[in-house]
Short mmCIF file of C-alpha atoms in Angstrom, two decimals:
data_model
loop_
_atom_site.label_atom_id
_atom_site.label_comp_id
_atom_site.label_asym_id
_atom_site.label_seq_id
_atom_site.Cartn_x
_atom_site.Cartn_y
_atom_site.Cartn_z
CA UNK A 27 -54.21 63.39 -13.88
CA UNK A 28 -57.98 62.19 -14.01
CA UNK A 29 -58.51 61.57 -17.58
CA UNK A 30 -61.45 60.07 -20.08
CA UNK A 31 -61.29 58.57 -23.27
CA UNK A 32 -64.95 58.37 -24.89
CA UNK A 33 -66.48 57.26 -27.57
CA UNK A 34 -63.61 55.33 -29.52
CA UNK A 35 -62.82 51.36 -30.53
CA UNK A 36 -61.51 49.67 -27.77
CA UNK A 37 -59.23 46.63 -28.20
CA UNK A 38 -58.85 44.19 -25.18
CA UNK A 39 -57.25 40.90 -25.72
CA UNK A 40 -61.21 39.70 -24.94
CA UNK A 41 -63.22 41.63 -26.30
CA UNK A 42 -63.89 44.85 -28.81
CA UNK A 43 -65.84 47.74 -27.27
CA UNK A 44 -67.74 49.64 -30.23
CA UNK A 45 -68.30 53.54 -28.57
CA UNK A 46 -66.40 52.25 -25.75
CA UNK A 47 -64.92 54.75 -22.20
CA UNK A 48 -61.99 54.07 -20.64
CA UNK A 49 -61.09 56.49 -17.43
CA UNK A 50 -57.53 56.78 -16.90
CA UNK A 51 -56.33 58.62 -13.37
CA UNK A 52 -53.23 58.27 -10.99
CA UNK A 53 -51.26 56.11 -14.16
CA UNK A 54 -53.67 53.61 -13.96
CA UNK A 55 -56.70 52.57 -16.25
CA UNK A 56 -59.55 53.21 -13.43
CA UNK A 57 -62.49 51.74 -15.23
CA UNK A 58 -63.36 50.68 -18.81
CA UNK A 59 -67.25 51.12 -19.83
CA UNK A 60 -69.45 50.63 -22.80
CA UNK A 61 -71.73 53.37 -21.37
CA UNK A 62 -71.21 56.65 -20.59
CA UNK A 63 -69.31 57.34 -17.08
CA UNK A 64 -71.87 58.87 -14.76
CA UNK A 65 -70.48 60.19 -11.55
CA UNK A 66 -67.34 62.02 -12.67
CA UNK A 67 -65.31 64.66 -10.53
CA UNK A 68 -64.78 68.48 -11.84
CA UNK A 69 -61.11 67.82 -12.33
CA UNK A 70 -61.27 64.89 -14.75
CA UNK A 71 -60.97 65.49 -18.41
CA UNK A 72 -63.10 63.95 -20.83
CA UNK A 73 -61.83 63.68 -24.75
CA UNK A 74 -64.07 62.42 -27.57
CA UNK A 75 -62.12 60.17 -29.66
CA UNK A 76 -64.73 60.62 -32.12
CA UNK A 77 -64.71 56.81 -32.75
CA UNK A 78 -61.00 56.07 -33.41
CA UNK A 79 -59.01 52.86 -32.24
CA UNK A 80 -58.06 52.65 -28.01
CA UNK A 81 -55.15 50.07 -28.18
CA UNK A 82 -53.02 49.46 -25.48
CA UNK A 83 -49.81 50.69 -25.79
CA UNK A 84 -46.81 48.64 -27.70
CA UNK A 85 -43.66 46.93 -26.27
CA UNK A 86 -40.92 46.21 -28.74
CA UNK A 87 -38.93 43.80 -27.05
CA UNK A 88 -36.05 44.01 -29.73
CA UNK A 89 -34.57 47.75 -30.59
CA UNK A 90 -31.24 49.41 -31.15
CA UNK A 91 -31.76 52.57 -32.02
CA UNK A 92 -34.17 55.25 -33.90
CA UNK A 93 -34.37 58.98 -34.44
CA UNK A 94 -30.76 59.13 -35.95
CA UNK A 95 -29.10 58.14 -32.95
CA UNK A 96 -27.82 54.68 -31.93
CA UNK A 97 -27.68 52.84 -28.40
CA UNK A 98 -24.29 51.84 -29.05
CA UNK A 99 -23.70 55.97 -29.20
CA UNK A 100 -23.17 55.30 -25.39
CA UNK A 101 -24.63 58.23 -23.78
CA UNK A 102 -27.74 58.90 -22.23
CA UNK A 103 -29.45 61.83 -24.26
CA UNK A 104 -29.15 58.99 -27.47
CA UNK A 105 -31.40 56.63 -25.30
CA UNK A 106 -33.73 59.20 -24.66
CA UNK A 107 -33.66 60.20 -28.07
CA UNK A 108 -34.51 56.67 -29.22
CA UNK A 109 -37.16 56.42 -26.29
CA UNK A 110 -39.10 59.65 -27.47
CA UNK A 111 -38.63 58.75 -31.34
CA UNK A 112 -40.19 55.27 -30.99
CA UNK A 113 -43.29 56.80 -28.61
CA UNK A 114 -44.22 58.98 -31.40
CA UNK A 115 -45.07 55.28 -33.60
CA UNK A 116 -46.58 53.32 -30.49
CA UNK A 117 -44.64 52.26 -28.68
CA UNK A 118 -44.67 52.65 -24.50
CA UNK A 119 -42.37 50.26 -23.11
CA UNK A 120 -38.98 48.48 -24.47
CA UNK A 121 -36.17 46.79 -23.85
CA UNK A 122 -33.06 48.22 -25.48
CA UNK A 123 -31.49 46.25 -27.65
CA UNK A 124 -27.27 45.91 -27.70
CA UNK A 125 -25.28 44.60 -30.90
CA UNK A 126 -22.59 42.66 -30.43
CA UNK A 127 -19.08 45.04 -29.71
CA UNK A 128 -16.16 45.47 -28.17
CA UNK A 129 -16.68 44.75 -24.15
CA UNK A 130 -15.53 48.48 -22.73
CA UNK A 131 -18.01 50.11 -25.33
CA UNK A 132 -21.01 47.65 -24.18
CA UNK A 133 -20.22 48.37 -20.84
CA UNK A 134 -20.79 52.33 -21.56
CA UNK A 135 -23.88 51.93 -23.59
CA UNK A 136 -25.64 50.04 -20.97
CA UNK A 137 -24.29 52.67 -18.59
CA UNK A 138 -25.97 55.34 -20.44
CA UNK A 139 -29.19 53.11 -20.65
CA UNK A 140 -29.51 52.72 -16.67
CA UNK A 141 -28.92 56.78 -16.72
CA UNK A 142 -31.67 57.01 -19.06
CA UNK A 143 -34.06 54.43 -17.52
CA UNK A 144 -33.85 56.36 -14.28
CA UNK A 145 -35.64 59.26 -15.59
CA UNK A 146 -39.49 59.20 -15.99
CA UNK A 147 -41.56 59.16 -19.30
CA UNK A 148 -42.47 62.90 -18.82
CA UNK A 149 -39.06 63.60 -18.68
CA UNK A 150 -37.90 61.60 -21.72
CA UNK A 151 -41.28 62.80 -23.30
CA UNK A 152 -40.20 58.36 -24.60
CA UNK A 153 -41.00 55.14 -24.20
CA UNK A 154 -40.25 53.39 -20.77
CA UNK A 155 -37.38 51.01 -20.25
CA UNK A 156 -38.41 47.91 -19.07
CA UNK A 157 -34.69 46.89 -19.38
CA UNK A 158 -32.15 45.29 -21.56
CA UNK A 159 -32.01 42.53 -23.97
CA UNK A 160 -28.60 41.87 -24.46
CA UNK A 161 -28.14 40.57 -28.33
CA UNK A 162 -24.34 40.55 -27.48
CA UNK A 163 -21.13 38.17 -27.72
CA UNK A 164 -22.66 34.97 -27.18
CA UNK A 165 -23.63 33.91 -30.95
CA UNK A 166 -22.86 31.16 -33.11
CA UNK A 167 -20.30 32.42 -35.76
CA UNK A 168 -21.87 30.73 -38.68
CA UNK A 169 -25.19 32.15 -37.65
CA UNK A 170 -23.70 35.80 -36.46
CA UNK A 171 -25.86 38.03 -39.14
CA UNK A 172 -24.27 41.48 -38.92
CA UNK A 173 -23.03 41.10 -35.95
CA UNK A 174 -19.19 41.43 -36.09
CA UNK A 175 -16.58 38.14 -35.76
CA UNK A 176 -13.90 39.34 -33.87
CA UNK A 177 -15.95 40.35 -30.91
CA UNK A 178 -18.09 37.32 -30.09
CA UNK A 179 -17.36 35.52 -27.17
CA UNK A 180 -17.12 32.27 -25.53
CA UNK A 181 -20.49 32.34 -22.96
CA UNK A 182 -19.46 32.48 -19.31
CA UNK A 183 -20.97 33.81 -16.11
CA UNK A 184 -17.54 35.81 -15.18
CA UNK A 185 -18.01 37.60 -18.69
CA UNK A 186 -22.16 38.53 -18.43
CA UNK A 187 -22.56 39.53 -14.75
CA UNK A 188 -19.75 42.79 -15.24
CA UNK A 189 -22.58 43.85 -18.13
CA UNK A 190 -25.19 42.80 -15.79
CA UNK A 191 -24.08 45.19 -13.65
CA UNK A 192 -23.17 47.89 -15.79
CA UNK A 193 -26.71 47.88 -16.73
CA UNK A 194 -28.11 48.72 -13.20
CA UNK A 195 -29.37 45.20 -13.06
CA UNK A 196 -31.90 45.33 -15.92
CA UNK A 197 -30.72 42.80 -18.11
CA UNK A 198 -33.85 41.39 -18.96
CA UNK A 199 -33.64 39.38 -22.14
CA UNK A 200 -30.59 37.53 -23.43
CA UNK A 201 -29.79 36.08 -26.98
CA UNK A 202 -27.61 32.89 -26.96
CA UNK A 203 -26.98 30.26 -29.19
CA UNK A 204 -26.93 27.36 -26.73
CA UNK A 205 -24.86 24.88 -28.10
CA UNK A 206 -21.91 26.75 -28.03
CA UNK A 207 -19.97 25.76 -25.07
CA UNK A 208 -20.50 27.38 -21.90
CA UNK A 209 -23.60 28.50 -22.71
CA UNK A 210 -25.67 25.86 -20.62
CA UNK A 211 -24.00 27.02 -17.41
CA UNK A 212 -24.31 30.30 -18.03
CA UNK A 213 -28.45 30.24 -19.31
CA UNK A 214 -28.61 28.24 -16.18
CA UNK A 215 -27.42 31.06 -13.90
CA UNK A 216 -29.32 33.84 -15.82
CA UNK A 217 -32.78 31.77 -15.07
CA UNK A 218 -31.36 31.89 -11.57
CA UNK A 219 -31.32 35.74 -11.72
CA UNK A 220 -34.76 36.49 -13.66
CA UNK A 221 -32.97 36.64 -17.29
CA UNK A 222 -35.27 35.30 -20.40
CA UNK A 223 -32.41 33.59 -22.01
CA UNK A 224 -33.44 33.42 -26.00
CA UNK A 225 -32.54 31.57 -28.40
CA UNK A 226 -30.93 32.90 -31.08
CA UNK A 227 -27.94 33.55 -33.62
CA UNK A 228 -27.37 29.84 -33.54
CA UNK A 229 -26.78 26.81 -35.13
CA UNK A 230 -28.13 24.18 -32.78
CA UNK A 231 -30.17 21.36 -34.87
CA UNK A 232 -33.96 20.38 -34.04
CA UNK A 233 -33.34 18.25 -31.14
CA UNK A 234 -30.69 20.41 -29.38
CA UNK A 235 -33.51 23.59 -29.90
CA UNK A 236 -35.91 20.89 -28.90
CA UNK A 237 -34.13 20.30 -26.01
CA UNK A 238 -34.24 23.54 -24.97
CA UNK A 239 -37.23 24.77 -25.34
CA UNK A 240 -38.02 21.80 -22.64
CA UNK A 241 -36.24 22.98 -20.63
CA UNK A 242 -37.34 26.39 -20.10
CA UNK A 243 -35.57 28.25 -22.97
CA UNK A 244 -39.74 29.71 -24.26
CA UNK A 245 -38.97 31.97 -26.52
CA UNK A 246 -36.59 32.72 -29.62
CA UNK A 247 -35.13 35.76 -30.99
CA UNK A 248 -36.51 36.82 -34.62
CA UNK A 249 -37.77 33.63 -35.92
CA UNK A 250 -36.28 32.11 -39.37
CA UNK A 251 -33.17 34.90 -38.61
CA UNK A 252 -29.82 34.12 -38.18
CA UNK A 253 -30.91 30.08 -37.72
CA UNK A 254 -31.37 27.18 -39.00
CA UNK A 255 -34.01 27.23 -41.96
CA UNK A 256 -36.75 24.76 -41.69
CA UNK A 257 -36.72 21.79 -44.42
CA UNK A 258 -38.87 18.45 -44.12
CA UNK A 259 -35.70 16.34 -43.72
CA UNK A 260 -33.85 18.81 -41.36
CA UNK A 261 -36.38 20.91 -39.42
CA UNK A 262 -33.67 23.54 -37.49
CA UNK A 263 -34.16 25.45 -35.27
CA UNK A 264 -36.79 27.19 -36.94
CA UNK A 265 -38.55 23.81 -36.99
CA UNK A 266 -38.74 22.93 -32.96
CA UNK A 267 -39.93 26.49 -32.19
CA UNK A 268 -42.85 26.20 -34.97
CA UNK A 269 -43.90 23.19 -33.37
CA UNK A 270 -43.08 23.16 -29.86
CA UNK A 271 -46.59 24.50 -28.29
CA UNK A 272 -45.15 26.13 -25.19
CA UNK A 273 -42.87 28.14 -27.04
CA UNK A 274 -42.85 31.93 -27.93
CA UNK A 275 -41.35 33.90 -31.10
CA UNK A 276 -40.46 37.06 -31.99
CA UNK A 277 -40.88 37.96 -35.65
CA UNK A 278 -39.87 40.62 -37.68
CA UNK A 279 -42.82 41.45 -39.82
CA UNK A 280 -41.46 43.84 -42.49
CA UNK A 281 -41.74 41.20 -45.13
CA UNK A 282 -38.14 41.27 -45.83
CA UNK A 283 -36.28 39.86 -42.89
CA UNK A 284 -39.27 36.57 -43.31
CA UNK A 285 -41.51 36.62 -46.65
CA UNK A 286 -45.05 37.36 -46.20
CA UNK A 287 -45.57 33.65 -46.50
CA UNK A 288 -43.38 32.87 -43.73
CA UNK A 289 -45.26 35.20 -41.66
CA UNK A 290 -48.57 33.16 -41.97
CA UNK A 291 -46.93 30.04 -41.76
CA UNK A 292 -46.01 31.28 -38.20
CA UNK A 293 -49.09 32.38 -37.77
CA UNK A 294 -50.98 29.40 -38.59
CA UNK A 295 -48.25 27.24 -36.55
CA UNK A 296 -48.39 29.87 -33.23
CA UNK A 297 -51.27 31.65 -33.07
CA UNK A 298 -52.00 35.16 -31.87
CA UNK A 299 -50.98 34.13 -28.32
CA UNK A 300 -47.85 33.04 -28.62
CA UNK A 301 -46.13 35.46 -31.54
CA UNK A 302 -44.18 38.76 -30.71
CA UNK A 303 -44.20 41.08 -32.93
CA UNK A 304 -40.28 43.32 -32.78
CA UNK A 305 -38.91 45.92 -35.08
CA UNK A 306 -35.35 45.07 -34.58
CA UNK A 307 -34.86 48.84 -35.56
CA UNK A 308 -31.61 50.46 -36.35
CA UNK A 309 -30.85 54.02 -36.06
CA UNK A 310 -32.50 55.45 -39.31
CA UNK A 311 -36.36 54.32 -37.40
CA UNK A 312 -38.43 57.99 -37.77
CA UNK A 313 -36.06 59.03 -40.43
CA UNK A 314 -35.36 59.42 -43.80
CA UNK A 315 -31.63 58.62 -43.60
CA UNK A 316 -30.82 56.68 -46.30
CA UNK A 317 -26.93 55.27 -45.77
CA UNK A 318 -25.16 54.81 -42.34
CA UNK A 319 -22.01 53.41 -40.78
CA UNK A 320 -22.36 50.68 -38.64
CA UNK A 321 -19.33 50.77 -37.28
CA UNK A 322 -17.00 51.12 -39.84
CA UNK A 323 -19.27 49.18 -42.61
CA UNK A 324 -21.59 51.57 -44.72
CA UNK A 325 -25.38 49.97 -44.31
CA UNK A 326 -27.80 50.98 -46.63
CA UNK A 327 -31.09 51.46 -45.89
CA UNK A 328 -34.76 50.72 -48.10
CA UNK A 329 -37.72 51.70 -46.91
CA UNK A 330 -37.91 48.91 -44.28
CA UNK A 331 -34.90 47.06 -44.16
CA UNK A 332 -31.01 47.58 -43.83
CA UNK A 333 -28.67 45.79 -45.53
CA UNK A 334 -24.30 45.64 -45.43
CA UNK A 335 -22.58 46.10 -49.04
CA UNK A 336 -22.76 42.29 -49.57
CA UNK A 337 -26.39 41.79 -49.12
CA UNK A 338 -26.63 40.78 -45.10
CA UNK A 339 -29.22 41.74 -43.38
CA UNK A 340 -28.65 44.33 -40.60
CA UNK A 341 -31.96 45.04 -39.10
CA UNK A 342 -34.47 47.17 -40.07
CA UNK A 343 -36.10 51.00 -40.14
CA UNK A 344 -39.36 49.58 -38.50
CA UNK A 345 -42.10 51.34 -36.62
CA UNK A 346 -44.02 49.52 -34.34
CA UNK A 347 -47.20 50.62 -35.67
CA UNK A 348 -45.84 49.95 -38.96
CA UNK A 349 -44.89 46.41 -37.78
CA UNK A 350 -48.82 45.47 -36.53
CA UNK A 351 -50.57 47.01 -40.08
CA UNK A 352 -47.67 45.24 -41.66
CA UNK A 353 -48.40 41.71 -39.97
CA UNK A 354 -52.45 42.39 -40.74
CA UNK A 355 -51.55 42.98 -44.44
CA UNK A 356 -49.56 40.30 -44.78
CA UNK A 357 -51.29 37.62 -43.21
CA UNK A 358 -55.17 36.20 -42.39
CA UNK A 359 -54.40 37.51 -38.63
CA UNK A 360 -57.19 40.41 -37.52
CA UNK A 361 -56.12 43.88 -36.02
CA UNK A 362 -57.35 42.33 -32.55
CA UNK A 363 -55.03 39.84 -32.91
CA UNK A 364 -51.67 41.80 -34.26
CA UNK A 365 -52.25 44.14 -31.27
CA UNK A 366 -52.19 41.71 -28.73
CA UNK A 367 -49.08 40.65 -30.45
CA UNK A 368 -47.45 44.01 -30.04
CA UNK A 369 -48.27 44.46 -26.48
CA UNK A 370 -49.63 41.84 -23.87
CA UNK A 371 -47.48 38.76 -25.97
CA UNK A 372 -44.58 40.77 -25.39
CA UNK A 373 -45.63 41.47 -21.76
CA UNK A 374 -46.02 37.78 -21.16
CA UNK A 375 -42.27 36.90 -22.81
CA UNK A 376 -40.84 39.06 -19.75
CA UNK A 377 -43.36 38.58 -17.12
CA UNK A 378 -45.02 41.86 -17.22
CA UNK A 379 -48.52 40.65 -18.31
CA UNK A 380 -49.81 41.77 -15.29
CA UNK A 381 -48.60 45.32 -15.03
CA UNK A 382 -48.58 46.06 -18.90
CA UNK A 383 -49.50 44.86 -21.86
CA UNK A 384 -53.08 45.02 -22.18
CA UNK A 385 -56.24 47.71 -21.25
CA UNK A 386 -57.56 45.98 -18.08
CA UNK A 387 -58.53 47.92 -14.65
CA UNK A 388 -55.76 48.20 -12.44
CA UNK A 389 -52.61 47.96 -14.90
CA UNK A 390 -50.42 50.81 -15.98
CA UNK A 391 -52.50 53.34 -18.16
CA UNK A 392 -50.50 52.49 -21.19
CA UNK A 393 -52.79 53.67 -23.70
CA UNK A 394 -52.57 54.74 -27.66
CA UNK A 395 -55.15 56.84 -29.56
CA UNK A 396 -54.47 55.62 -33.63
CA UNK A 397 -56.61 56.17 -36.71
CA UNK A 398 -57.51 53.72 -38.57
CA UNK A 399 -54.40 53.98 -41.00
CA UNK A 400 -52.67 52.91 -37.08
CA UNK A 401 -51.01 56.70 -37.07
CA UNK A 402 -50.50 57.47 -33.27
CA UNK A 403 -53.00 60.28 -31.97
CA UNK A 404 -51.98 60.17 -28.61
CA UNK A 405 -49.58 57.99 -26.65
CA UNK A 406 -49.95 57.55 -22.64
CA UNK A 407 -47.11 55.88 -20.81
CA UNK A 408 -48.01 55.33 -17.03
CA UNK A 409 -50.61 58.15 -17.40
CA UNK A 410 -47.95 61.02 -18.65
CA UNK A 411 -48.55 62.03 -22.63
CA UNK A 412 -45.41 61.21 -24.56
CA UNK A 413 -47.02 61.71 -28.30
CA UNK A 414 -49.54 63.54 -29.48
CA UNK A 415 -51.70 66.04 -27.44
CA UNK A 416 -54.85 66.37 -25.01
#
């Protein structure tokens, strides 16, 4: 498909183009213009915008579920039902997200995502999988959240490359509190085999995250969640990754899980470049479900966050586009900037920058229509419409 967008706002991590053109053909953007493309062939299609915002398209790097359905349901058609539900808010590429349960039933639901990632975006009408992040078993147990006792697990290589596997090789991202023992050999080997270890769910102090981040561990999982708090005399983990300039954070931006003032002190501390925005979204994402069973514990659910009976935190209902007019609100951080935080940032934390991630000539045409409330117009994943209509 040869395809034109004129005449809308487009958002580059660079640049803004006012009236801009972008030509999209063959799932790739083709050429980006602030005039008027001259010489175009019969068969391309030209759509006026009629002035409304060209973002690239979002990657959530942290999801569970959406649309009702759950990836822990273990089978295939839930994936794609969480793939399609979250392309109808923005979002164009993820990695699915795994809780922490029993090994046989992790071992099915990253079965069922490998099914689903095999089949193409016009298939799943859905996101794309760009692979796992396993938020699974290897989690401090003072610092576990939601996530369930009895089934973490001591870190070791013998234990993650059976899931590994399972999952058709697409681990991608893994959450691991790194003092717990084990886990240095077992980060160690997942570097060796492409795997963004994260840190996360853990207890380690400022000099053990410190450590770490030194060593290559870039990026942590939900900032301020399910670690140490910063304080002036004990900085946490929280602490090293505010300060540490190499290092990357994802944040959950629905002013519950961090208060609006903790999402400008991370702001003001990282910067627009190194922040990732994530819904951490549980099933009820693109619903109106109000109460669900996670597991056998009833969560209830506001209108952006889910909580167990006894007040813990258990994700949240977040949209993607939600998440970006969200972080805008509640911070001095400009649209520009919360995009690039919901697409080439994430890109970057799993070394996709330069496939995805932002509207540049030769990567994957990737590409949202949104009004300016950020409701999704149209959604392109490699080219293929998965939201909205030509």
């Amino acid at each position: 498909m040869s395809l034109i967008l004129s005449n809308g706002t487009i958002y580059q991590a660079h640049q803004i183009i006012q009236d801009g053109h972008i030509w999209l053909e063959n799932g790739r953007i083709k050429a980006i213009s602030a005039e008027p493309f001259q010489q175009i062939s019969p068969d391309t299609r030209v759509i006026d915008v009629k002035g409304k915002i060209i973002s690239p398209g979002f990657i959530d790097l942290h999801i569970y579920g959406g649309g009702g359905v759950s990836v822990l349901d273990a089978d295939s058609a839930s994936v794609e039902t969480v793939l399609h539900t979250h392309a109808q808010y923005g979002t164009t590429g993820m990695l699915v997200s795994t809780v922490t349960a029993e090994i046989p039933l992790l071992h099915r639901a990253l079965w069922a995502v490998n099914e689903a990632a095999q089949k193409s975006p016009a298939q799943t009408k859905g996101a794309k999988v760009l692979g796992v992040h396993l938020e699974s078993c290897f989690l401090a147990p003072e610092r576990r959240g939601a996530h369930k006792l009895e089934w973490l697990q001591t870190p070791s290589v013998e234990l993650f490359q059976p899931l590994q596997d399972s999952s058709g090789g697409r681990i991608k991202l893994m959450t691991i509190a790194p003092e717990l023992p084990g886990a240095a050999e077992l980060i160690e080997y997942a570097w060796l085999q492409g795997v963004v270890a994260s840190f996360g769910h853990s207890a380690a102090d400022y000099d053990t995250a410190t450590y770490w981040i030194r060593k290559g561990m870039h990026i942590c999982t939900h900032l301020f969640n399910a670690m140490n708090g910063f304080s002036h005399r004990a900085p946490g983990g929280a602490g090293a990754f505010l300060t540490e300039q190499s290092a990357m954070v994802q944040i959950i931006p629905d002013g519950v899980h961090v208060h609006p003032a903790g999402l400008e002190l991370a702001y003001q501390a990282k910067g627009p470049n190194k922040i990732c925005l994530v819904t951490d979204a549980l099933l009820p994402a693109g619903t109106g479900i109000k109460a669900f069973y996670f597991f056998d514990r009833l969560v209830n659910v506001t209108d952006r966050a889910c909580f167990l009976p006894d007040g813990t935190l258990a994700g949240s209902r977040l949209t993607m586009n939600r998440a970006v007019q969200l972080f805008v609100e509640y911070t001095s951080a400009t649209l520009q900037e919360a995009l690039h935080m919901a697409s080439l940032n994430p890109a970057k934390a799993i070394g996709l920058d330069q496939q995805k991630g932002s509207l540049e000539v030769g990567k994957d045409a990737d590409v949202l229509v949104l009004d300016q409330d950020l409701n999704v117009q149209l959604a392109l994943v490699e080219g293929t419409v998965v939201a909205g209509s030509l």
